Amino acid sequence: MSERFRGVEEFVAAVEAGSFAQAAQRLHITRSAVAKSIALMESRLGVRLFHRTTRSQSLTDEGAACYERCRRALQELEAARQEIDAGRLVPTGRVRVSLPDVVGRRCVVPLLLELAQQHPELVLEVSLNDRRVDLVEDGVDVALRSGALPDSAVLSARPVGHQWMGLYAAPAYLAARGRPTGLADLRAHQAAHRFIVYGRAGASGLWRFGQGERPEDTLPIPAPALVFDSIEAMSAAAVAGLGLVRLPKWLVAPAVAAGELVPVFDEPVPFGFPMHLLWPHSRRLPLKTRVVLDLLGQRLPGLLAAS
């Protein structure tokens, strides 16, 4: 890069991230490298870009004007790069992927490993975390999300099926406590059962059935026996015979096949959480991003439907 443009990317990242440390994390460099690049840019321009104290930073008037021009310049460079990349025959470069932890590890990562073998010039940076991230702010190229999507003018979405839920228990548990014949029967005999729910310690749960919207389609769990923030731990607890559990069908399919868990009752109208792939909207999608979206879009629906 020409000496005249050194520090521009670091400067824009520092403004948008709110600190040099966060900018360094986003750019995968050290904080001192960010500070040095911005200091050199200030020296070259002959102005101060930031008011800096030990606790905060804010743009000077000159910095605010400079930021707008630098931001637009980087957007133009990125658009040019995407147009070039969209015309490549071989996917090349880094793709940042954000995935929910368990479904990511179990269903998505094996697909990404296949992709990495097929395209060795593709660099996959994968985050497995249930925390919701801002794709644009955090520089994420592709994300998998569960549940209803908020309206967004900056994100594109592709449905990849539903995470269908089922009610399960160990055969020994049902033999000891009785097997409800349906939601109404479970509600009537709720006191006779133990419930394993997802959430934080002390939390109550709400199980949804059918359309999941009407009161008669929900079952509040005010006093669960066990509360986990891991659906894998919930499955293990149910296999151990410690209660009823509501889990994705794809997750418990092996335990059901082994006879360790059984569906408690049939659900005429299944309830599921919609799953979508999300990515920042672009007029021309880079090939490196498109191959990730295409593979996951083709293969994930079948994996999520497994029961």
PDB file of C-alpha atoms in Angstrom:
ATOM      1  CA  MET A   1       0.000   0.000   0.000  1.00  0.00           C
ATOM      2  CA  SER A   2       1.243   3.509  -0.800  1.00  0.00           C
ATOM      3  CA  GLU A   3       2.664   5.387   2.171  1.00  0.00           C
ATOM      4  CA  ARG A   4      -0.072   8.020   1.707  1.00  0.00           C
ATOM      5  CA  PHE A   5      -2.759   5.453   2.606  1.00  0.00           C
ATOM      6  CA  ARG A   6      -1.075   3.737   5.536  1.00  0.00           C
ATOM      7  CA  GLY A   7      -3.185   3.838   8.679  1.00  0.00           C
ATOM      8  CA  VAL A   8      -6.526   4.406   6.924  1.00  0.00           C
ATOM      9  CA  GLU A   9      -7.902   0.950   7.714  1.00  0.00           C
ATOM     10  CA  GLU A  10      -6.678   1.130  11.314  1.00  0.00           C
ATOM     11  CA  PHE A  11      -8.168   4.611  11.731  1.00  0.00           C
ATOM     12  CA  VAL A  12     -11.618   3.585  10.428  1.00  0.00           C
ATOM     13  CA  ALA A  13     -11.577   0.418  12.539  1.00  0.00           C
ATOM     14  CA  ALA A  14     -10.672   2.414  15.673  1.00  0.00           C
ATOM     15  CA  VAL A  15     -13.568   4.800  15.093  1.00  0.00           C
ATOM     16  CA  GLU A  16     -16.116   2.059  14.433  1.00  0.00           C
ATOM     17  CA  ALA A  17     -14.896  -0.294  17.169  1.00  0.00           C
ATOM     18  CA  GLY A  18     -14.674   2.473  19.783  1.00  0.00           C
ATOM     19  CA  SER A  19     -11.149   1.728  20.939  1.00  0.00           C
ATOM     20  CA  PHE A  20      -7.698   0.855  19.670  1.00  0.00           C
ATOM     21  CA  ALA A  21      -7.849  -2.501  21.471  1.00  0.00           C
ATOM     22  CA  GLN A  22     -11.112  -3.517  19.788  1.00  0.00           C
ATOM     23  CA  ALA A  23      -9.804  -2.319  16.426  1.00  0.00           C
ATOM     24  CA  ALA A  24      -6.695  -4.459  16.900  1.00  0.00           C
ATOM     25  CA  GLN A  25      -8.835  -7.491  17.650  1.00  0.00           C
ATOM     26  CA  ARG A  26     -10.941  -6.911  14.530  1.00  0.00           C
ATOM     27  CA  LEU A  27      -7.871  -6.475  12.302  1.00  0.00           C
ATOM     28  CA  HIS A  28      -5.899  -9.330  13.938  1.00  0.00           C
ATOM     29  CA  ILE A  29      -2.954  -7.103  14.822  1.00  0.00           C
ATOM     30  CA  THR A  30      -1.597  -5.681  18.081  1.00  0.00           C
ATOM     31  CA  ARG A  31      -2.953  -2.586  19.810  1.00  0.00           C
ATOM     32  CA  SER A  32       0.455  -0.954  19.531  1.00  0.00           C
ATOM     33  CA  ALA A  33       0.416  -1.518  15.752  1.00  0.00           C
ATOM     34  CA  VAL A  34      -2.937   0.280  15.521  1.00  0.00           C
ATOM     35  CA  ALA A  35      -1.687   3.173  17.648  1.00  0.00           C
ATOM     36  CA  LYS A  36       1.535   3.485  15.621  1.00  0.00           C
ATOM     37  CA  SER A  37      -0.330   3.485  12.276  1.00  0.00           C
ATOM     38  CA  ILE A  38      -2.756   6.169  13.436  1.00  0.00           C
ATOM     39  CA  ALA A  39       0.062   8.269  14.915  1.00  0.00           C
ATOM     40  CA  LEU A  40       1.910   8.126  11.582  1.00  0.00           C
ATOM     41  CA  MET A  41      -1.293   9.108   9.774  1.00  0.00           C
ATOM     42  CA  GLU A  42      -1.749  12.092  12.124  1.00  0.00           C
ATOM     43  CA  SER A  43       1.868  13.130  11.538  1.00  0.00           C
ATOM     44  CA  ARG A  44       1.465  12.832   7.791  1.00  0.00           C
ATOM     45  CA  LEU A  45      -1.750  14.908   7.791  1.00  0.00           C
ATOM     46  CA  GLY A  46      -0.521  17.391  10.392  1.00  0.00           C
ATOM     47  CA  VAL A  47      -3.676  17.087  12.542  1.00  0.00           C
ATOM     48  CA  ARG A  48      -4.911  15.232  15.585  1.00  0.00           C
ATOM     49  CA  LEU A  49      -7.614  12.732  14.696  1.00  0.00           C
ATOM     50  CA  PHE A  50      -8.604  11.739  18.246  1.00  0.00           C
ATOM     51  CA  HIS A  51      -9.026  13.340  21.644  1.00  0.00           C
ATOM     52  CA  ARG A  52      -7.522  10.608  23.846  1.00  0.00           C
ATOM     53  CA  THR A  53      -7.559  10.141  27.592  1.00  0.00           C
ATOM     54  CA  THR A  54      -6.767   7.090  29.706  1.00  0.00           C
ATOM     55  CA  ARG A  55     -10.475   6.200  29.778  1.00  0.00           C
ATOM     56  CA  SER A  56     -11.953   7.328  26.485  1.00  0.00           C
ATOM     57  CA  GLN A  57     -11.381   8.503  22.948  1.00  0.00           C
ATOM     58  CA  SER A  58     -13.392  10.777  20.685  1.00  0.00           C
ATOM     59  CA  LEU A  59     -12.917  12.257  17.249  1.00  0.00           C
ATOM     60  CA  THR A  60     -11.662  15.773  16.736  1.00  0.00           C
ATOM     61  CA  ASP A  61     -13.483  17.898  14.146  1.00  0.00           C
ATOM     62  CA  GLU A  62     -10.711  17.085  11.684  1.00  0.00           C
ATOM     63  CA  GLY A  63     -10.960  13.411  12.611  1.00  0.00           C
ATOM     64  CA  ALA A  64     -14.721  13.343  11.983  1.00  0.00           C
ATOM     65  CA  ALA A  65     -14.274  14.840   8.511  1.00  0.00           C
ATOM     66  CA  CYS A  66     -11.418  12.496   7.756  1.00  0.00           C
ATOM     67  CA  TYR A  67     -13.400   9.467   8.937  1.00  0.00           C
ATOM     68  CA  GLU A  68     -16.254  10.037   6.482  1.00  0.00           C
ATOM     69  CA  ARG A  69     -13.887  10.256   3.525  1.00  0.00           C
ATOM     70  CA  CYS A  70     -11.785   7.300   4.662  1.00  0.00           C
ATOM     71  CA  ARG A  71     -14.866   5.173   5.275  1.00  0.00           C
ATOM     72  CA  ARG A  72     -16.182   5.849   1.778  1.00  0.00           C
ATOM     73  CA  ALA A  73     -12.766   5.105   0.271  1.00  0.00           C
ATOM     74  CA  LEU A  74     -12.555   1.751   2.030  1.00  0.00           C
ATOM     75  CA  GLN A  75     -16.100   0.895   0.922  1.00  0.00           C
ATOM     76  CA  GLU A  76     -15.123   1.581  -2.675  1.00  0.00           C
ATOM     77  CA  LEU A  77     -12.013  -0.561  -2.339  1.00  0.00           C
ATOM     78  CA  GLU A  78     -14.065  -3.380  -0.796  1.00  0.00           C
ATOM     79  CA  ALA A  79     -16.639  -3.155  -3.592  1.00  0.00           C
ATOM     80  CA  ALA A  80     -13.854  -3.392  -6.157  1.00  0.00           C
ATOM     81  CA  ARG A  81     -12.340  -6.367  -4.345  1.00  0.00           C
ATOM     82  CA  GLN A  82     -15.706  -8.124  -4.237  1.00  0.00           C
ATOM     83  CA  GLU A  83     -16.242  -7.612  -7.956  1.00  0.00           C
ATOM     84  CA  ILE A  84     -12.837  -9.095  -8.671  1.00  0.00           C
ATOM     85  CA  ASP A  85     -13.405 -11.935  -6.227  1.00  0.00           C
ATOM     86  CA  ALA A  86     -16.869 -12.683  -7.649  1.00  0.00           C
ATOM     87  CA  GLY A  87     -15.247 -13.390 -11.010  1.00  0.00           C
ATOM     88  CA  ARG A  88     -12.650 -15.831  -9.656  1.00  0.00           C
ATOM     89  CA  LEU A  89     -12.796 -19.466 -10.699  1.00  0.00           C
ATOM     90  CA  VAL A  90     -11.296 -20.671  -7.410  1.00  0.00           C
ATOM     91  CA  PRO A  91     -12.563 -19.498  -3.979  1.00  0.00           C
ATOM     92  CA  THR A  92      -9.695 -17.747  -2.241  1.00  0.00           C
ATOM     93  CA  GLY A  93      -9.361 -15.763   0.969  1.00  0.00           C
ATOM     94  CA  ARG A  94     -10.777 -15.593   4.469  1.00  0.00           C
ATOM     95  CA  VAL A  95     -14.421 -16.287   5.356  1.00  0.00           C
ATOM     96  CA  ARG A  96     -15.524 -15.552   8.917  1.00  0.00           C
ATOM     97  CA  VAL A  97     -18.360 -17.829  10.057  1.00  0.00           C
ATOM     98  CA  SER A  98     -20.424 -17.448  13.265  1.00  0.00           C
ATOM     99  CA  LEU A  99     -22.312 -20.521  14.515  1.00  0.00           C
ATOM    100  CA  PRO A 100     -24.388 -21.525  17.554  1.00  0.00           C
ATOM    101  CA  ASP A 101     -22.241 -23.855  19.636  1.00  0.00           C
ATOM    102  CA  VAL A 102     -23.835 -27.316  19.521  1.00  0.00           C
ATOM    103  CA  VAL A 103     -25.546 -27.281  16.128  1.00  0.00           C
ATOM    104  CA  GLY A 104     -22.374 -25.707  14.809  1.00  0.00           C
ATOM    105  CA  ARG A 105     -20.099 -28.440  16.135  1.00  0.00           C
ATOM    106  CA  ARG A 106     -22.435 -31.315  15.321  1.00  0.00           C
ATOM    107  CA  CYS A 107     -23.883 -30.278  11.952  1.00  0.00           C
ATOM    108  CA  VAL A 108     -21.953 -27.414  10.385  1.00  0.00           C
ATOM    109  CA  VAL A 109     -18.271 -27.906  11.207  1.00  0.00           C
ATOM    110  CA  PRO A 110     -18.088 -31.319   9.423  1.00  0.00           C
ATOM    111  CA  LEU A 111     -19.431 -29.615   6.285  1.00  0.00           C
ATOM    112  CA  LEU A 112     -16.894 -26.805   6.587  1.00  0.00           C
ATOM    113  CA  LEU A 113     -14.087 -29.346   6.942  1.00  0.00           C
ATOM    114  CA  GLU A 114     -15.214 -30.909   3.670  1.00  0.00           C
ATOM    115  CA  LEU A 115     -15.109 -27.486   2.070  1.00  0.00           C
ATOM    116  CA  ALA A 116     -11.630 -26.815   3.424  1.00  0.00           C
ATOM    117  CA  GLN A 117     -10.398 -30.055   1.860  1.00  0.00           C
ATOM    118  CA  GLN A 118     -11.962 -29.171  -1.498  1.00  0.00           C
ATOM    119  CA  HIS A 119     -10.633 -25.600  -1.529  1.00  0.00           C
ATOM    120  CA  PRO A 120      -7.231 -25.354   0.192  1.00  0.00           C
ATOM    121  CA  GLU A 121      -6.925 -21.650  -0.690  1.00  0.00           C
ATOM    122  CA  LEU A 122     -10.029 -20.891   1.345  1.00  0.00           C
ATOM    123  CA  VAL A 123      -9.330 -19.715   4.920  1.00  0.00           C
ATOM    124  CA  LEU A 124     -12.221 -20.452   7.291  1.00  0.00           C
ATOM    125  CA  GLU A 125     -12.342 -18.567  10.588  1.00  0.00           C
ATOM    126  CA  VAL A 126     -15.124 -20.182  12.641  1.00  0.00           C
ATOM    127  CA  SER A 127     -16.601 -18.910  15.917  1.00  0.00           C
ATOM    128  CA  LEU A 128     -18.735 -21.345  17.941  1.00  0.00           C
ATOM    129  CA  ASN A 129     -20.692 -19.276  20.416  1.00  0.00           C
ATOM    130  CA  ASP A 130     -24.363 -18.846  21.343  1.00  0.00           C
ATOM    131  CA  ARG A 131     -23.800 -15.101  21.752  1.00  0.00           C
ATOM    132  CA  ARG A 132     -25.507 -13.065  19.044  1.00  0.00           C
ATOM    133  CA  VAL A 133     -23.005 -10.993  17.079  1.00  0.00           C
ATOM    134  CA  ASP A 134     -23.448  -7.993  14.835  1.00  0.00           C
ATOM    135  CA  LEU A 135     -22.329  -9.312  11.447  1.00  0.00           C
ATOM    136  CA  VAL A 136     -21.411  -5.910  10.048  1.00  0.00           C
ATOM    137  CA  GLU A 137     -19.732  -4.560  13.201  1.00  0.00           C
ATOM    138  CA  ASP A 138     -17.789  -7.776  13.851  1.00  0.00           C
ATOM    139  CA  GLY A 139     -16.819  -8.428  10.243  1.00  0.00           C
ATOM    140  CA  VAL A 140     -18.679 -11.753  10.002  1.00  0.00           C
ATOM    141  CA  ASP A 141     -19.283 -13.079   6.479  1.00  0.00           C
ATOM    142  CA  VAL A 142     -21.779 -15.879   7.238  1.00  0.00           C
ATOM    143  CA  ALA A 143     -23.825 -16.690  10.340  1.00  0.00           C
ATOM    144  CA  LEU A 144     -26.343 -19.386  11.241  1.00  0.00           C
ATOM    145  CA  ARG A 145     -29.208 -18.181  13.414  1.00  0.00           C
ATOM    146  CA  SER A 146     -32.200 -19.855  15.071  1.00  0.00           C
ATOM    147  CA  GLY A 147     -35.586 -18.201  15.602  1.00  0.00           C
ATOM    148  CA  ALA A 148     -37.452 -15.317  14.018  1.00  0.00           C
ATOM    149  CA  LEU A 149     -35.338 -12.747  12.188  1.00  0.00           C
ATOM    150  CA  PRO A 150     -35.581  -9.000  12.825  1.00  0.00           C
ATOM    151  CA  ASP A 151     -36.130  -6.724   9.858  1.00  0.00           C
ATOM    152  CA  SER A 152     -32.810  -5.592   8.427  1.00  0.00           C
ATOM    153  CA  ALA A 153     -31.802  -3.495   5.448  1.00  0.00           C
ATOM    154  CA  VAL A 154     -28.159  -4.564   5.651  1.00  0.00           C
ATOM    155  CA  LEU A 155     -28.468  -8.360   5.934  1.00  0.00           C
ATOM    156  CA  SER A 156     -29.549 -11.044   3.490  1.00  0.00           C
ATOM    157  CA  ALA A 157     -31.047 -14.344   4.679  1.00  0.00           C
ATOM    158  CA  ARG A 158     -31.540 -17.871   3.353  1.00  0.00           C
ATOM    159  CA  PRO A 159     -33.804 -20.370   5.157  1.00  0.00           C
ATOM    160  CA  VAL A 160     -32.253 -23.773   5.826  1.00  0.00           C
ATOM    161  CA  GLY A 161     -35.152 -25.527   7.536  1.00  0.00           C
ATOM    162  CA  HIS A 162     -36.351 -25.807  11.101  1.00  0.00           C
ATOM    163  CA  GLN A 163     -34.908 -27.091  14.315  1.00  0.00           C
ATOM    164  CA  TRP A 164     -37.856 -29.362  15.094  1.00  0.00           C
ATOM    165  CA  MET A 165     -38.457 -30.031  18.780  1.00  0.00           C
ATOM    166  CA  GLY A 166     -39.614 -33.190  20.513  1.00  0.00           C
ATOM    167  CA  LEU A 167     -40.470 -34.263  24.054  1.00  0.00           C
ATOM    168  CA  TYR A 168     -38.323 -37.147  25.300  1.00  0.00           C
ATOM    169  CA  ALA A 169     -37.628 -39.288  28.342  1.00  0.00           C
ATOM    170  CA  ALA A 170     -35.821 -42.486  29.247  1.00  0.00           C
ATOM    171  CA  PRO A 171     -38.011 -45.621  29.150  1.00  0.00           C
ATOM    172  CA  ALA A 172     -37.272 -46.310  32.838  1.00  0.00           C
ATOM    173  CA  TYR A 173     -38.426 -42.810  33.801  1.00  0.00           C
ATOM    174  CA  LEU A 174     -41.760 -43.233  32.006  1.00  0.00           C
ATOM    175  CA  ALA A 175     -42.233 -46.689  33.516  1.00  0.00           C
ATOM    176  CA  ALA A 176     -41.792 -45.208  36.996  1.00  0.00           C
ATOM    177  CA  ARG A 177     -43.758 -41.954  36.608  1.00  0.00           C
ATOM    178  CA  GLY A 178     -46.274 -42.643  33.874  1.00  0.00           C
ATOM    179  CA  ARG A 179     -46.410 -41.718  30.219  1.00  0.00           C
ATOM    180  CA  PRO A 180     -48.594 -38.692  29.316  1.00  0.00           C
ATOM    181  CA  THR A 181     -50.780 -39.228  26.272  1.00  0.00           C
ATOM    182  CA  GLY A 182     -50.629 -35.619  25.110  1.00  0.00           C
ATOM    183  CA  LEU A 183     -50.071 -32.036  26.170  1.00  0.00           C
ATOM    184  CA  ALA A 184     -53.394 -31.785  28.026  1.00  0.00           C
ATOM    185  CA  ASP A 185     -52.626 -34.967  29.969  1.00  0.00           C
ATOM    186  CA  LEU A 186     -49.117 -33.715  30.801  1.00  0.00           C
ATOM    187  CA  ARG A 187     -50.550 -30.408  32.003  1.00  0.00           C
ATOM    188  CA  ALA A 188     -53.081 -32.243  34.205  1.00  0.00           C
ATOM    189  CA  HIS A 189     -50.388 -34.449  35.781  1.00  0.00           C
ATOM    190  CA  GLN A 190     -47.516 -31.956  35.762  1.00  0.00           C
ATOM    191  CA  ALA A 191     -46.875 -32.351  39.500  1.00  0.00           C
ATOM    192  CA  ALA A 192     -45.989 -36.007  38.985  1.00  0.00           C
ATOM    193  CA  HIS A 193     -43.077 -35.234  36.682  1.00  0.00           C
ATOM    194  CA  ARG A 194     -39.573 -33.802  36.768  1.00  0.00           C
ATOM    195  CA  PHE A 195     -38.511 -31.325  34.097  1.00  0.00           C
ATOM    196  CA  ILE A 196     -35.102 -30.653  32.553  1.00  0.00           C
ATOM    197  CA  VAL A 197     -34.975 -27.162  31.007  1.00  0.00           C
ATOM    198  CA  TYR A 198     -32.599 -24.820  29.221  1.00  0.00           C
ATOM    199  CA  GLY A 199     -31.640 -21.570  30.947  1.00  0.00           C
ATOM    200  CA  ARG A 200     -29.757 -20.098  33.846  1.00  0.00           C
ATOM    201  CA  ALA A 201     -29.778 -21.347  37.425  1.00  0.00           C
ATOM    202  CA  GLY A 202     -33.121 -20.673  39.056  1.00  0.00           C
ATOM    203  CA  ALA A 203     -34.840 -19.947  35.746  1.00  0.00           C
ATOM    204  CA  SER A 204     -38.271 -21.207  34.808  1.00  0.00           C
ATOM    205  CA  GLY A 205     -38.933 -22.640  31.380  1.00  0.00           C
ATOM    206  CA  LEU A 206     -41.671 -22.380  28.785  1.00  0.00           C
ATOM    207  CA  TRP A 207     -42.173 -25.248  26.371  1.00  0.00           C
ATOM    208  CA  ARG A 208     -43.937 -24.543  23.098  1.00  0.00           C
ATOM    209  CA  PHE A 209     -46.001 -26.982  21.081  1.00  0.00           C
ATOM    210  CA  GLY A 210     -48.019 -26.710  17.858  1.00  0.00           C
ATOM    211  CA  GLN A 211     -47.903 -23.123  16.634  1.00  0.00           C
ATOM    212  CA  GLY A 212     -46.366 -22.094  19.954  1.00  0.00           C
ATOM    213  CA  GLU A 213     -48.455 -18.937  20.238  1.00  0.00           C
ATOM    214  CA  ARG A 214     -51.728 -19.777  21.977  1.00  0.00           C
ATOM    215  CA  PRO A 215     -51.745 -20.413  25.748  1.00  0.00           C
ATOM    216  CA  GLU A 216     -53.009 -23.943  25.121  1.00  0.00           C
ATOM    217  CA  ASP A 217     -49.891 -24.570  23.004  1.00  0.00           C
ATOM    218  CA  THR A 218     -47.481 -23.731  25.821  1.00  0.00           C
ATOM    219  CA  LEU A 219     -46.459 -25.390  29.058  1.00  0.00           C
ATOM    220  CA  PRO A 220     -44.839 -23.156  31.715  1.00  0.00           C
ATOM    221  CA  ILE A 221     -42.294 -24.947  33.922  1.00  0.00           C
ATOM    222  CA  PRO A 222     -42.183 -22.841  37.108  1.00  0.00           C
ATOM    223  CA  ALA A 223     -40.090 -25.296  39.154  1.00  0.00           C
ATOM    224  CA  PRO A 224     -37.749 -27.358  36.954  1.00  0.00           C
ATOM    225  CA  ALA A 225     -35.735 -30.138  38.527  1.00  0.00           C
ATOM    226  CA  LEU A 226     -32.633 -29.408  36.451  1.00  0.00           C
ATOM    227  CA  VAL A 227     -31.532 -26.296  34.558  1.00  0.00           C
ATOM    228  CA  PHE A 228     -28.645 -26.343  32.069  1.00  0.00           C
ATOM    229  CA  ASP A 229     -27.200 -23.856  29.595  1.00  0.00           C
ATOM    230  CA  SER A 230     -26.133 -26.815  27.438  1.00  0.00           C
ATOM    231  CA  ILE A 231     -28.554 -28.913  25.388  1.00  0.00           C
ATOM    232  CA  GLU A 232     -26.002 -31.739  25.353  1.00  0.00           C
ATOM    233  CA  ALA A 233     -26.065 -31.818  29.168  1.00  0.00           C
ATOM    234  CA  MET A 234     -29.867 -31.802  29.071  1.00  0.00           C
ATOM    235  CA  SER A 235     -29.837 -34.846  26.789  1.00  0.00           C
ATOM    236  CA  ALA A 236     -27.422 -36.671  29.091  1.00  0.00           C
ATOM    237  CA  ALA A 237     -29.629 -35.936  32.098  1.00  0.00           C
ATOM    238  CA  ALA A 238     -32.675 -37.315  30.301  1.00  0.00           C
ATOM    239  CA  VAL A 239     -30.786 -40.461  29.263  1.00  0.00           C
ATOM    240  CA  ALA A 240     -29.916 -40.914  32.953  1.00  0.00           C
ATOM    241  CA  GLY A 241     -33.648 -40.995  33.720  1.00  0.00           C
ATOM    242  CA  LEU A 242     -33.788 -37.674  35.564  1.00  0.00           C
ATOM    243  CA  GLY A 243     -36.840 -36.180  33.859  1.00  0.00           C
ATOM    244  CA  LEU A 244     -38.671 -35.051  30.755  1.00  0.00           C
ATOM    245  CA  VAL A 245     -36.747 -32.951  28.255  1.00  0.00           C
ATOM    246  CA  ARG A 246     -37.631 -30.859  25.187  1.00  0.00           C
ATOM    247  CA  LEU A 247     -34.839 -30.977  22.625  1.00  0.00           C
ATOM    248  CA  PRO A 248     -34.141 -30.746  18.880  1.00  0.00           C
ATOM    249  CA  LYS A 249     -34.898 -34.006  17.096  1.00  0.00           C
ATOM    250  CA  TRP A 250     -31.580 -34.028  15.251  1.00  0.00           C
ATOM    251  CA  LEU A 251     -29.688 -33.899  18.559  1.00  0.00           C
ATOM    252  CA  VAL A 252     -31.434 -36.846  20.243  1.00  0.00           C
ATOM    253  CA  ALA A 253     -31.705 -39.017  17.106  1.00  0.00           C
ATOM    254  CA  PRO A 254     -28.745 -41.261  18.146  1.00  0.00           C
ATOM    255  CA  ALA A 255     -30.137 -41.745  21.673  1.00  0.00           C
ATOM    256  CA  VAL A 256     -33.580 -42.578  20.261  1.00  0.00           C
ATOM    257  CA  ALA A 257     -32.063 -45.057  17.793  1.00  0.00           C
ATOM    258  CA  ALA A 258     -30.202 -46.707  20.696  1.00  0.00           C
ATOM    259  CA  GLY A 259     -33.366 -46.931  22.814  1.00  0.00           C
ATOM    260  CA  GLU A 260     -31.937 -44.629  25.476  1.00  0.00           C
ATOM    261  CA  LEU A 261     -34.685 -42.040  24.900  1.00  0.00           C
ATOM    262  CA  VAL A 262     -38.199 -42.329  23.488  1.00  0.00           C
ATOM    263  CA  PRO A 263     -40.695 -39.698  22.322  1.00  0.00           C
ATOM    264  CA  VAL A 264     -43.194 -39.152  25.138  1.00  0.00           C
ATOM    265  CA  PHE A 265     -46.197 -38.610  22.831  1.00  0.00           C
ATOM    266  CA  ASP A 266     -46.980 -37.834  19.212  1.00  0.00           C
ATOM    267  CA  GLU A 267     -47.334 -34.165  18.266  1.00  0.00           C
ATOM    268  CA  PRO A 268     -49.845 -33.782  15.398  1.00  0.00           C
ATOM    269  CA  VAL A 269     -48.497 -30.280  14.641  1.00  0.00           C
ATOM    270  CA  PRO A 270     -44.729 -30.206  15.209  1.00  0.00           C
ATOM    271  CA  PHE A 271     -43.110 -27.136  16.705  1.00  0.00           C
ATOM    272  CA  GLY A 272     -39.770 -25.905  15.421  1.00  0.00           C
ATOM    273  CA  PHE A 273     -37.492 -22.878  15.373  1.00  0.00           C
ATOM    274  CA  PRO A 274     -36.718 -21.579  11.865  1.00  0.00           C
ATOM    275  CA  MET A 275     -33.030 -21.605  10.934  1.00  0.00           C
ATOM    276  CA  HIS A 276     -31.437 -19.096   8.565  1.00  0.00           C
ATOM    277  CA  LEU A 277     -28.076 -18.335   7.068  1.00  0.00           C
ATOM    278  CA  LEU A 278     -27.302 -14.610   7.253  1.00  0.00           C
ATOM    279  CA  TRP A 279     -24.703 -12.501   5.480  1.00  0.00           C
ATOM    280  CA  PRO A 280     -24.104  -8.785   4.896  1.00  0.00           C
ATOM    281  CA  HIS A 281     -26.019  -7.677   1.820  1.00  0.00           C
ATOM    282  CA  SER A 282     -23.887  -7.220  -1.291  1.00  0.00           C
ATOM    283  CA  ARG A 283     -24.761  -6.636  -4.936  1.00  0.00           C
ATOM    284  CA  ARG A 284     -22.160  -9.196  -5.964  1.00  0.00           C
ATOM    285  CA  LEU A 285     -21.405 -11.945  -3.496  1.00  0.00           C
ATOM    286  CA  PRO A 286     -17.727 -13.003  -3.402  1.00  0.00           C
ATOM    287  CA  LEU A 287     -17.112 -16.560  -4.597  1.00  0.00           C
ATOM    288  CA  LYS A 288     -15.479 -17.468  -1.278  1.00  0.00           C
ATOM    289  CA  THR A 289     -18.705 -16.563   0.564  1.00  0.00           C
ATOM    290  CA  ARG A 290     -20.978 -18.079  -2.061  1.00  0.00           C
ATOM    291  CA  VAL A 291     -19.399 -21.543  -1.819  1.00  0.00           C
ATOM    292  CA  VAL A 292     -19.956 -21.567   1.955  1.00  0.00           C
ATOM    293  CA  LEU A 293     -23.578 -20.474   1.593  1.00  0.00           C
ATOM    294  CA  ASP A 294     -24.280 -22.946  -1.190  1.00  0.00           C
ATOM    295  CA  LEU A 295     -22.871 -25.946   0.666  1.00  0.00           C
ATOM    296  CA  LEU A 296     -24.665 -25.148   3.929  1.00  0.00           C
ATOM    297  CA  GLY A 297     -27.874 -24.273   2.112  1.00  0.00           C
ATOM    298  CA  GLN A 298     -27.874 -27.627   0.320  1.00  0.00           C
ATOM    299  CA  ARG A 299     -26.844 -29.910   3.172  1.00  0.00           C
ATOM    300  CA  LEU A 300     -28.121 -28.365   6.397  1.00  0.00           C
ATOM    301  CA  PRO A 301     -31.870 -28.890   5.794  1.00  0.00           C
ATOM    302  CA  GLY A 302     -31.390 -32.653   5.632  1.00  0.00           C
ATOM    303  CA  LEU A 303     -29.246 -32.718   8.775  1.00  0.00           C
ATOM    304  CA  LEU A 304     -31.706 -30.585  10.768  1.00  0.00           C
ATOM    305  CA  ALA A 305     -34.613 -32.782   9.645  1.00  0.00           C
ATOM    306  CA  ALA A 306     -32.963 -35.955  10.980  1.00  0.00           C
ATOM    307  CA  SER A 307     -35.140 -37.636  13.587  1.00  0.00           C
TER     308      SER A 307
END
